[in-house]
CSV table of N, CA and C in Angstrom, one decimal:
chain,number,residue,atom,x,y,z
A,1,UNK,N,-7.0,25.5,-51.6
A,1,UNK,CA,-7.8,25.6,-52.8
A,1,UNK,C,-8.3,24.2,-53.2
A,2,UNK,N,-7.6,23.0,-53.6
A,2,UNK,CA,-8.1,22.0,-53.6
A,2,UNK,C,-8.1,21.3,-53.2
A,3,UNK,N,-9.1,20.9,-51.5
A,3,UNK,CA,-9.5,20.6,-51.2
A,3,UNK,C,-10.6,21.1,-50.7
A,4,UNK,N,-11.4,22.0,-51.1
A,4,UNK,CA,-12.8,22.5,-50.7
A,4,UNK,C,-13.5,21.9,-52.3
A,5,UNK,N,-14.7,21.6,-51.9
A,5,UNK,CA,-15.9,21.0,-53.5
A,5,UNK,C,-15.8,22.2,-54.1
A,6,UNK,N,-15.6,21.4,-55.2
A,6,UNK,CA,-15.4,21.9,-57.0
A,6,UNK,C,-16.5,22.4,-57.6
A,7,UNK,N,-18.1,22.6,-56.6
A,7,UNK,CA,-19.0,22.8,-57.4
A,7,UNK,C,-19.1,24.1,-57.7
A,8,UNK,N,-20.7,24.1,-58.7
A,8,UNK,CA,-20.4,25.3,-60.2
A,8,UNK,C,-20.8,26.5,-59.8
A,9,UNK,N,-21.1,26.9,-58.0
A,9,UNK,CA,-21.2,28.1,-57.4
A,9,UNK,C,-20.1,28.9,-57.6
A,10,UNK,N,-19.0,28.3,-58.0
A,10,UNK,CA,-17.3,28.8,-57.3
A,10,UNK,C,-17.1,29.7,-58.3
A,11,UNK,N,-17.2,31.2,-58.4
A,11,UNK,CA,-16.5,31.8,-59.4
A,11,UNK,C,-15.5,32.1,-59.8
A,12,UNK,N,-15.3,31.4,-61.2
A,12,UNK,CA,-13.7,31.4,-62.2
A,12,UNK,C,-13.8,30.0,-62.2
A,13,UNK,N,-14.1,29.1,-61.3
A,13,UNK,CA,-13.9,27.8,-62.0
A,13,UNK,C,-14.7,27.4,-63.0
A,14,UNK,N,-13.9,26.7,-63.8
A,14,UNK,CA,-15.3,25.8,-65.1
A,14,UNK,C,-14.4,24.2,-64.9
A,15,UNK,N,-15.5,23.5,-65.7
A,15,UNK,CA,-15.3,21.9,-65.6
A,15,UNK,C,-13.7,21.9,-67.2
A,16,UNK,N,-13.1,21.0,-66.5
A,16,UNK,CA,-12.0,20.7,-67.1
A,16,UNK,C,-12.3,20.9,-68.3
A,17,UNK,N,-11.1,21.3,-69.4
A,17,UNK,CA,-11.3,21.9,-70.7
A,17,UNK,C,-10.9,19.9,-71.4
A,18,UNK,N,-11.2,20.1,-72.7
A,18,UNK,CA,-11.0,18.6,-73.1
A,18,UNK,C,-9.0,18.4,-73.1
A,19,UNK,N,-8.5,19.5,-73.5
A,19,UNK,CA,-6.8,19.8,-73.7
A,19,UNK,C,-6.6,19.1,-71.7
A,20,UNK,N,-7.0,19.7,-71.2
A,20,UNK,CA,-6.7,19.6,-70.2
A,20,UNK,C,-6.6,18.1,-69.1
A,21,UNK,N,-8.2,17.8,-69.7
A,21,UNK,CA,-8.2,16.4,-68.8
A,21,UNK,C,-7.3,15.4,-69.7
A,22,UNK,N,-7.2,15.9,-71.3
A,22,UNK,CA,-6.3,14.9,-71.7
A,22,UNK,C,-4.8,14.9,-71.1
A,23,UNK,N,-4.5,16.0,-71.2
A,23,UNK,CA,-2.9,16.2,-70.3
A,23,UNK,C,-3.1,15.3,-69.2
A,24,UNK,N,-3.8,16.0,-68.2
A,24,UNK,CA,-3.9,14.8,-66.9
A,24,UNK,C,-4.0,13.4,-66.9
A,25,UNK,N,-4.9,12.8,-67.9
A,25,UNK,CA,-4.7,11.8,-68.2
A,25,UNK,C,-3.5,11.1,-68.6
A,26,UNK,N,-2.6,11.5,-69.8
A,26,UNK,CA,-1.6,11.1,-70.3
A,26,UNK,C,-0.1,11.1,-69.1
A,27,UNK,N,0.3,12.2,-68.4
A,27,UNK,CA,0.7,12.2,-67.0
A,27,UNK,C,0.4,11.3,-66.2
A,28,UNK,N,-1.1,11.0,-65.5
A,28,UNK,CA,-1.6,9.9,-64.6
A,28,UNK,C,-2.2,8.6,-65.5
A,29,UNK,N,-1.1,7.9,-65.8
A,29,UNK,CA,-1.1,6.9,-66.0
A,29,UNK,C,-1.9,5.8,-65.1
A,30,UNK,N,-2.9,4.7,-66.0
A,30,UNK,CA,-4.4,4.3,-65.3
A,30,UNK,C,-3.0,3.0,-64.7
A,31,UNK,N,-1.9,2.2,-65.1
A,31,UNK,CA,-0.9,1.6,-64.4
A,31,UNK,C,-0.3,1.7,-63.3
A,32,UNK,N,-0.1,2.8,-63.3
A,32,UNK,CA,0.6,3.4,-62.3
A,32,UNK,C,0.4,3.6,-60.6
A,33,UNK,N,0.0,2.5,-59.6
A,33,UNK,CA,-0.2,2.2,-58.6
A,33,UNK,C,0.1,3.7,-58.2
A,34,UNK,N,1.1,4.6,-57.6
A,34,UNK,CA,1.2,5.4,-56.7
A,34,UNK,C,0.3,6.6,-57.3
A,35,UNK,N,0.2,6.9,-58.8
A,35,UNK,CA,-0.8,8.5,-59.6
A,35,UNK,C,-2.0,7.9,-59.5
A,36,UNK,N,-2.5,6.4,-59.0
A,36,UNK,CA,-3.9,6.1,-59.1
A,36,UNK,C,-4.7,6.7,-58.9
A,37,UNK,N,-4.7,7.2,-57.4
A,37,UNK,CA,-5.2,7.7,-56.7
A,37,UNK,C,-5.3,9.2,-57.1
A,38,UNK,N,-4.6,9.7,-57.7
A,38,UNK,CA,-4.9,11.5,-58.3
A,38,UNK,C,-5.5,10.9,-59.6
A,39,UNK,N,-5.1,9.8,-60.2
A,39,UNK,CA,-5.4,9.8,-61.6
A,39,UNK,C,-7.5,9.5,-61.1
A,40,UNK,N,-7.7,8.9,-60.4
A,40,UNK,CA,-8.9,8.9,-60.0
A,40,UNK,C,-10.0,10.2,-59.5
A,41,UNK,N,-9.1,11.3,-59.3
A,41,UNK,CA,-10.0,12.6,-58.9
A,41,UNK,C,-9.9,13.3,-60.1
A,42,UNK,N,-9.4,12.9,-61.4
A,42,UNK,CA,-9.3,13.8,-62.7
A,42,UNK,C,-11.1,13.9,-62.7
A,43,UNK,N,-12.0,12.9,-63.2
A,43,UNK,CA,-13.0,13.1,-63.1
A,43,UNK,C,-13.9,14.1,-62.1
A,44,UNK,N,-13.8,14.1,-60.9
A,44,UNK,CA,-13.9,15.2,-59.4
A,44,UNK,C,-13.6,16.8,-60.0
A,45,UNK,N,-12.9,16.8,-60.9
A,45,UNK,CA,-11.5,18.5,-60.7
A,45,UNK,C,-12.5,19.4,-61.6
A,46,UNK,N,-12.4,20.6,-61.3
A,46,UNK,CA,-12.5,21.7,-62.1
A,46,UNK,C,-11.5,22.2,-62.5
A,47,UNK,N,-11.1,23.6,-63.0
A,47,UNK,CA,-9.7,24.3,-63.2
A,47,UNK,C,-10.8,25.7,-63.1
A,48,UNK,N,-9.2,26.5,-63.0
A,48,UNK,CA,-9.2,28.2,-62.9
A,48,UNK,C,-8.0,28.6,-63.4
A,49,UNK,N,-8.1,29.0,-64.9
A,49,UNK,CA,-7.2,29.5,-65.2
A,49,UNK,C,-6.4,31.0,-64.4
A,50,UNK,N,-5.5,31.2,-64.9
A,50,UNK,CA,-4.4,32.4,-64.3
A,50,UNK,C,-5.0,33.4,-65.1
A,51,UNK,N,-4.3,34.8,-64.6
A,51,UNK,CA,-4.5,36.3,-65.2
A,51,UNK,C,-3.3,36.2,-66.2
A,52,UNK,N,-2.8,35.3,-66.7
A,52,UNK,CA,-1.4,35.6,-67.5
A,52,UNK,C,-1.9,34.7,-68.8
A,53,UNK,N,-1.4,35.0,-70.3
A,53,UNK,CA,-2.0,34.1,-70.7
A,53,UNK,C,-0.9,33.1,-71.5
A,54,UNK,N,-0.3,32.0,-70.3
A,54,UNK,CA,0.1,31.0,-70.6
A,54,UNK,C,-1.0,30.2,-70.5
A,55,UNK,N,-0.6,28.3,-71.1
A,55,UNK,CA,-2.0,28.0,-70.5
A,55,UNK,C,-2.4,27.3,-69.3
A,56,UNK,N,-1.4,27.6,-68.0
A,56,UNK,CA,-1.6,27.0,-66.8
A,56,UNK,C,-2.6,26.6,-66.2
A,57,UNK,N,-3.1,26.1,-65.4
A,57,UNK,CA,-4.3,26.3,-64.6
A,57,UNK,C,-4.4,25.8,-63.2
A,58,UNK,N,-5.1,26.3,-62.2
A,58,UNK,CA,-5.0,25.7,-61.4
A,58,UNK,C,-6.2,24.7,-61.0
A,59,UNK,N,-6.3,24.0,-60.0
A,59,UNK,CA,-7.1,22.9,-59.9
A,59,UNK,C,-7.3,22.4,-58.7
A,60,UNK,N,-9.0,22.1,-58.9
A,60,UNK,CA,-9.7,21.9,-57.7
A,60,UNK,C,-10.8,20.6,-57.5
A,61,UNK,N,-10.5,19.7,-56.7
A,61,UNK,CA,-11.2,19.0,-56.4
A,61,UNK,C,-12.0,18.5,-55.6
A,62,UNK,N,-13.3,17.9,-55.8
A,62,UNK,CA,-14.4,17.9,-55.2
A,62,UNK,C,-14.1,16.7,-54.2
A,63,UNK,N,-13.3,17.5,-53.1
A,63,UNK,CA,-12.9,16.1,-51.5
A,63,UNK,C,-15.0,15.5,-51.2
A,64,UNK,N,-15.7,16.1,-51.1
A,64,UNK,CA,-16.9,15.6,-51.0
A,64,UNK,C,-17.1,14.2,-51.6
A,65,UNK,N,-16.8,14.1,-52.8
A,65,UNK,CA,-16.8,13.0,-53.9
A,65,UNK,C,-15.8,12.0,-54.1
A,66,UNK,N,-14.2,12.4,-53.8
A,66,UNK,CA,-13.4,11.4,-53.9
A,66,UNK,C,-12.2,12.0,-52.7
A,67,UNK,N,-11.7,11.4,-52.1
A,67,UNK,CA,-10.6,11.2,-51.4
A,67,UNK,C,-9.4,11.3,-52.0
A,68,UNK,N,-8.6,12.1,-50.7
A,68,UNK,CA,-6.8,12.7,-51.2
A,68,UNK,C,-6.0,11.2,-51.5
A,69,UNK,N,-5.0,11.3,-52.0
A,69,UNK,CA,-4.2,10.7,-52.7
A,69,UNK,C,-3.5,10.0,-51.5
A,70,UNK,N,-3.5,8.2,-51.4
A,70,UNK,CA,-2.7,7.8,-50.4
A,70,UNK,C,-1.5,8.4,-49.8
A,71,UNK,N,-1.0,8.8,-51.1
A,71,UNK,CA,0.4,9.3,-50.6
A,71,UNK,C,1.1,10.8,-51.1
A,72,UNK,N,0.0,12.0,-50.6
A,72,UNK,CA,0.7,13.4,-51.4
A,72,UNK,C,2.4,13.3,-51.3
A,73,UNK,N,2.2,14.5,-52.3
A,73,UNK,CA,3.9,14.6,-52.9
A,73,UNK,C,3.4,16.0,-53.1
A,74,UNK,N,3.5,16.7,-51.4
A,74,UNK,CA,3.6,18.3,-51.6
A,74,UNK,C,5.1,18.6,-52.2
A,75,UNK,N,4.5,19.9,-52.9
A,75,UNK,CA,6.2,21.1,-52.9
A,75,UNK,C,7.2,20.2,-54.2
A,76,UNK,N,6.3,19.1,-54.6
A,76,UNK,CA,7.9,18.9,-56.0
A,76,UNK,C,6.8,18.1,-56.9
A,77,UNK,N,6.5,18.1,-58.3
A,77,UNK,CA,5.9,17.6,-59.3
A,77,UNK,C,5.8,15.8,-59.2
A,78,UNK,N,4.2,15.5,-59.1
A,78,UNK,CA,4.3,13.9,-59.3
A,78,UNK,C,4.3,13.5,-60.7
A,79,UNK,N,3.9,14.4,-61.4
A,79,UNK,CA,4.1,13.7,-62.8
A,79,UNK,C,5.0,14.7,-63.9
A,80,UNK,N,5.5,14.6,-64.8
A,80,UNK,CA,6.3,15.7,-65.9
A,80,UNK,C,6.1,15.3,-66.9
A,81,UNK,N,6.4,15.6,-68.1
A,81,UNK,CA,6.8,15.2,-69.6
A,81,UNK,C,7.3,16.3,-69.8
A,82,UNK,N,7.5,16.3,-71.2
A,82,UNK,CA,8.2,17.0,-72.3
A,82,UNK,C,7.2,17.8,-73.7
A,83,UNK,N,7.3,18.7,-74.1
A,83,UNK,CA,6.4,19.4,-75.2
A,83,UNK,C,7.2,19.4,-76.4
A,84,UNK,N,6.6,19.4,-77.0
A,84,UNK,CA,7.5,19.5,-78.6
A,84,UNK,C,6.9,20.1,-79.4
A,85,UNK,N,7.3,21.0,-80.3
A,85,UNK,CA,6.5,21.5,-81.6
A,85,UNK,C,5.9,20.0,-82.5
A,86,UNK,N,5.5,20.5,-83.9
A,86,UNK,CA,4.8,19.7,-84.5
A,86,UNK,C,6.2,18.9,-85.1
A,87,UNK,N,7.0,19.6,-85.6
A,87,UNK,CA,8.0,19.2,-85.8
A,87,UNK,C,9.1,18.3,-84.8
A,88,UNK,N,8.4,18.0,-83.8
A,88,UNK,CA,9.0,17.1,-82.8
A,88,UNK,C,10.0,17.7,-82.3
A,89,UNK,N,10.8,19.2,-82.3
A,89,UNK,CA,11.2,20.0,-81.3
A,89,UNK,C,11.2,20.1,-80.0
A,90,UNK,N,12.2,19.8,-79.0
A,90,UNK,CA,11.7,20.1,-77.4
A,90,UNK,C,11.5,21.6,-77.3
A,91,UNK,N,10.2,22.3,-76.7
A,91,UNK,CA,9.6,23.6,-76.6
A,91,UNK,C,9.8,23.8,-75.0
A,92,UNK,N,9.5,22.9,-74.2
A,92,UNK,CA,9.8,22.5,-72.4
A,92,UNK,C,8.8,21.9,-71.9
A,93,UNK,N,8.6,21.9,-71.1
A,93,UNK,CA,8.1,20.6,-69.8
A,93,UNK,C,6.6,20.8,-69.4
A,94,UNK,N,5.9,20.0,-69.3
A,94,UNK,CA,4.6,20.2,-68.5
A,94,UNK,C,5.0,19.6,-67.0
A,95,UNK,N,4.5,20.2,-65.7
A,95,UNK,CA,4.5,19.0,-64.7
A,95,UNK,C,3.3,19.6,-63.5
A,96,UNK,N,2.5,18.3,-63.1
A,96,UNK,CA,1.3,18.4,-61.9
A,96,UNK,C,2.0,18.3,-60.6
A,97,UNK,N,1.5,19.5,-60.3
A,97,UNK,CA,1.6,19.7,-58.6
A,97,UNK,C,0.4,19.3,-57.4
A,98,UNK,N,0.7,18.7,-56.4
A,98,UNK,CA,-0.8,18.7,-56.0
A,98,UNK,C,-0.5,19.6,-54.8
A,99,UNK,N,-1.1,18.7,-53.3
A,99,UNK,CA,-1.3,19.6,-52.4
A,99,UNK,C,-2.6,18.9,-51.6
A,100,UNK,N,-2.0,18.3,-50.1
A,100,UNK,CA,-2.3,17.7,-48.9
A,100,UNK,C,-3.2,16.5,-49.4
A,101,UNK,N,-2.6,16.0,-50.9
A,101,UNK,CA,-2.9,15.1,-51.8
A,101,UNK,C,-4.4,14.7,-52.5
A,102,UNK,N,-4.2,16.4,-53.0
A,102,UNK,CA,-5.6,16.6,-54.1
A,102,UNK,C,-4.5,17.7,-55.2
A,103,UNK,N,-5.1,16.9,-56.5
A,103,UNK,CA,-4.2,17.8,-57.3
A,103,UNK,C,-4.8,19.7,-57.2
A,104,UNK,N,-3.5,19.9,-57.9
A,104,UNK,CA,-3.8,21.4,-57.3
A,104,UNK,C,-3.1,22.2,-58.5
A,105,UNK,N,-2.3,21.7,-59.4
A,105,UNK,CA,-1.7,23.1,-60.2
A,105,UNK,C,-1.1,22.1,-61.4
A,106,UNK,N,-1.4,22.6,-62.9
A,106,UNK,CA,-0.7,22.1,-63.7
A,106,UNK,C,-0.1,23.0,-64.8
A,107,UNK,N,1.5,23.3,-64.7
A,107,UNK,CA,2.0,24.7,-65.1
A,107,UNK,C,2.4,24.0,-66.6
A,108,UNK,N,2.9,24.5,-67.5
A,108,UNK,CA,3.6,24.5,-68.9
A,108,UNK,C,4.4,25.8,-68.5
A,109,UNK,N,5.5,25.4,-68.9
A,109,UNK,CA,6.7,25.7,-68.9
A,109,UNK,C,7.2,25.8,-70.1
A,110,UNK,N,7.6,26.8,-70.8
A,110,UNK,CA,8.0,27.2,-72.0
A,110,UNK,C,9.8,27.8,-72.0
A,111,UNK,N,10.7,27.0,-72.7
A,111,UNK,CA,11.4,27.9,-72.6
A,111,UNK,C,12.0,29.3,-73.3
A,112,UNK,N,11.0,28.9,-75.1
A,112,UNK,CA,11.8,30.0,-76.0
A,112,UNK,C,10.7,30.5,-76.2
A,113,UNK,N,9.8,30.6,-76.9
A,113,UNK,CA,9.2,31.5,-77.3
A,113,UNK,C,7.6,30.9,-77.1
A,114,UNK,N,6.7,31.3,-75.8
A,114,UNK,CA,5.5,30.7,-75.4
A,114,UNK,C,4.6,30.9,-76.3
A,115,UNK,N,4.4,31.5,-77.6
A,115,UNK,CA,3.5,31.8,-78.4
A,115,UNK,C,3.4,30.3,-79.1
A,116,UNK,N,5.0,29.6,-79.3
A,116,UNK,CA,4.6,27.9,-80.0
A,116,UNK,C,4.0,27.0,-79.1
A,117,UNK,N,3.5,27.1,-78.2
A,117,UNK,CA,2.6,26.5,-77.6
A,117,UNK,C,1.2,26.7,-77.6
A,118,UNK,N,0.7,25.9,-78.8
A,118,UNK,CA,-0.5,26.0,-79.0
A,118,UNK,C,-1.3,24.8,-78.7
A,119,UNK,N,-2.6,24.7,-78.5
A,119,UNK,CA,-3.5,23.9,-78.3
A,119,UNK,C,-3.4,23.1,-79.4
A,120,UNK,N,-3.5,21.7,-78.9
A,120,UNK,CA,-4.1,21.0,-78.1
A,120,UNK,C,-2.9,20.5,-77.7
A,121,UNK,N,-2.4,20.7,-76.3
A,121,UNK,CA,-1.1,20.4,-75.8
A,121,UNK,C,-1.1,19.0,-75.7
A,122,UNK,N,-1.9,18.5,-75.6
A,122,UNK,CA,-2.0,17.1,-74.9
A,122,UNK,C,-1.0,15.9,-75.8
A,123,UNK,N,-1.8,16.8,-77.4
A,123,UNK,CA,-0.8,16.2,-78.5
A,123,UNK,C,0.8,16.2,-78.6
A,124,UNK,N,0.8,17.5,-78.0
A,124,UNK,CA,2.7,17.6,-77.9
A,124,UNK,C,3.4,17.1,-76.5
A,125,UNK,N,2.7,16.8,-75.6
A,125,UNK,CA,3.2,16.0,-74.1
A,125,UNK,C,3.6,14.4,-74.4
A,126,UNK,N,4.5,14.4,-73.9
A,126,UNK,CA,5.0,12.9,-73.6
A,126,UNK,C,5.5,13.0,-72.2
A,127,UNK,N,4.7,11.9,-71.6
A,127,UNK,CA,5.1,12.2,-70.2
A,127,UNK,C,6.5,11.1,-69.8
A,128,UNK,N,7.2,11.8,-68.7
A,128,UNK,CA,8.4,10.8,-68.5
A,128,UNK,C,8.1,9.6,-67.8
């Protein structure tokens, strides 16, 4: 899935929601020598949200336009943080998965009650 072009023929994808490229952003840190290279195809990506309504999504990048990630890190999360209510509460974890090093899936993970997870998540992420 992400590595075939992201373009706007593909039905169910739409161009990154603003919640979303901020999450990616705050995770792929512009320092960070090894997430450069994914943090560089945030621009490239689309998303397709799920049939469930958490707010996951998955994610697709336009390989036409930018090049996989020197170094994928299939099958285990390159990036994570933490969610918290407004109240600064831990609610659970955000973490990006990629795949043959083009991002590919960014889940939220809730562990008590997924209704407190409201938009704009980006605000409640602190990444590790």
């Amino acid at each position: 899935m992400s590595d075939a072009p992201a373009g706007p023929a593909r039905p169910g994808w739409e161009p990154l929601s603003e919640d979303v490229r901020r999450c990616l952003e705050l995770l792929l840190p512009e320092a960070d020598a090894f997430l450069g290279g994914y943090r560089a195809q945030v621009s490239y990506a689309r998303m397709h949200r799920g049939e469930c309504s958490c707010p996951c999504v998955y994610l697709s990048v336009d390989a036409e336009r930018v090049g996989p990630a020197a170094r994928p890190a299939d099958g285990r999360p390159v990036a994570s943080g933490s969610l918290t209510d407004a109240q600064e509460s831990y609610l659970g974890e955000a973490m990006l998965f990629v795949h043959d090093g083009f991002l590919a899936d960014l889940q939220f993970c809730v562990w008590e009650d997924p209704s407190a997870l409201e938009p704009p998540l980006w605000e409640r992420l602190t990444p590790y």
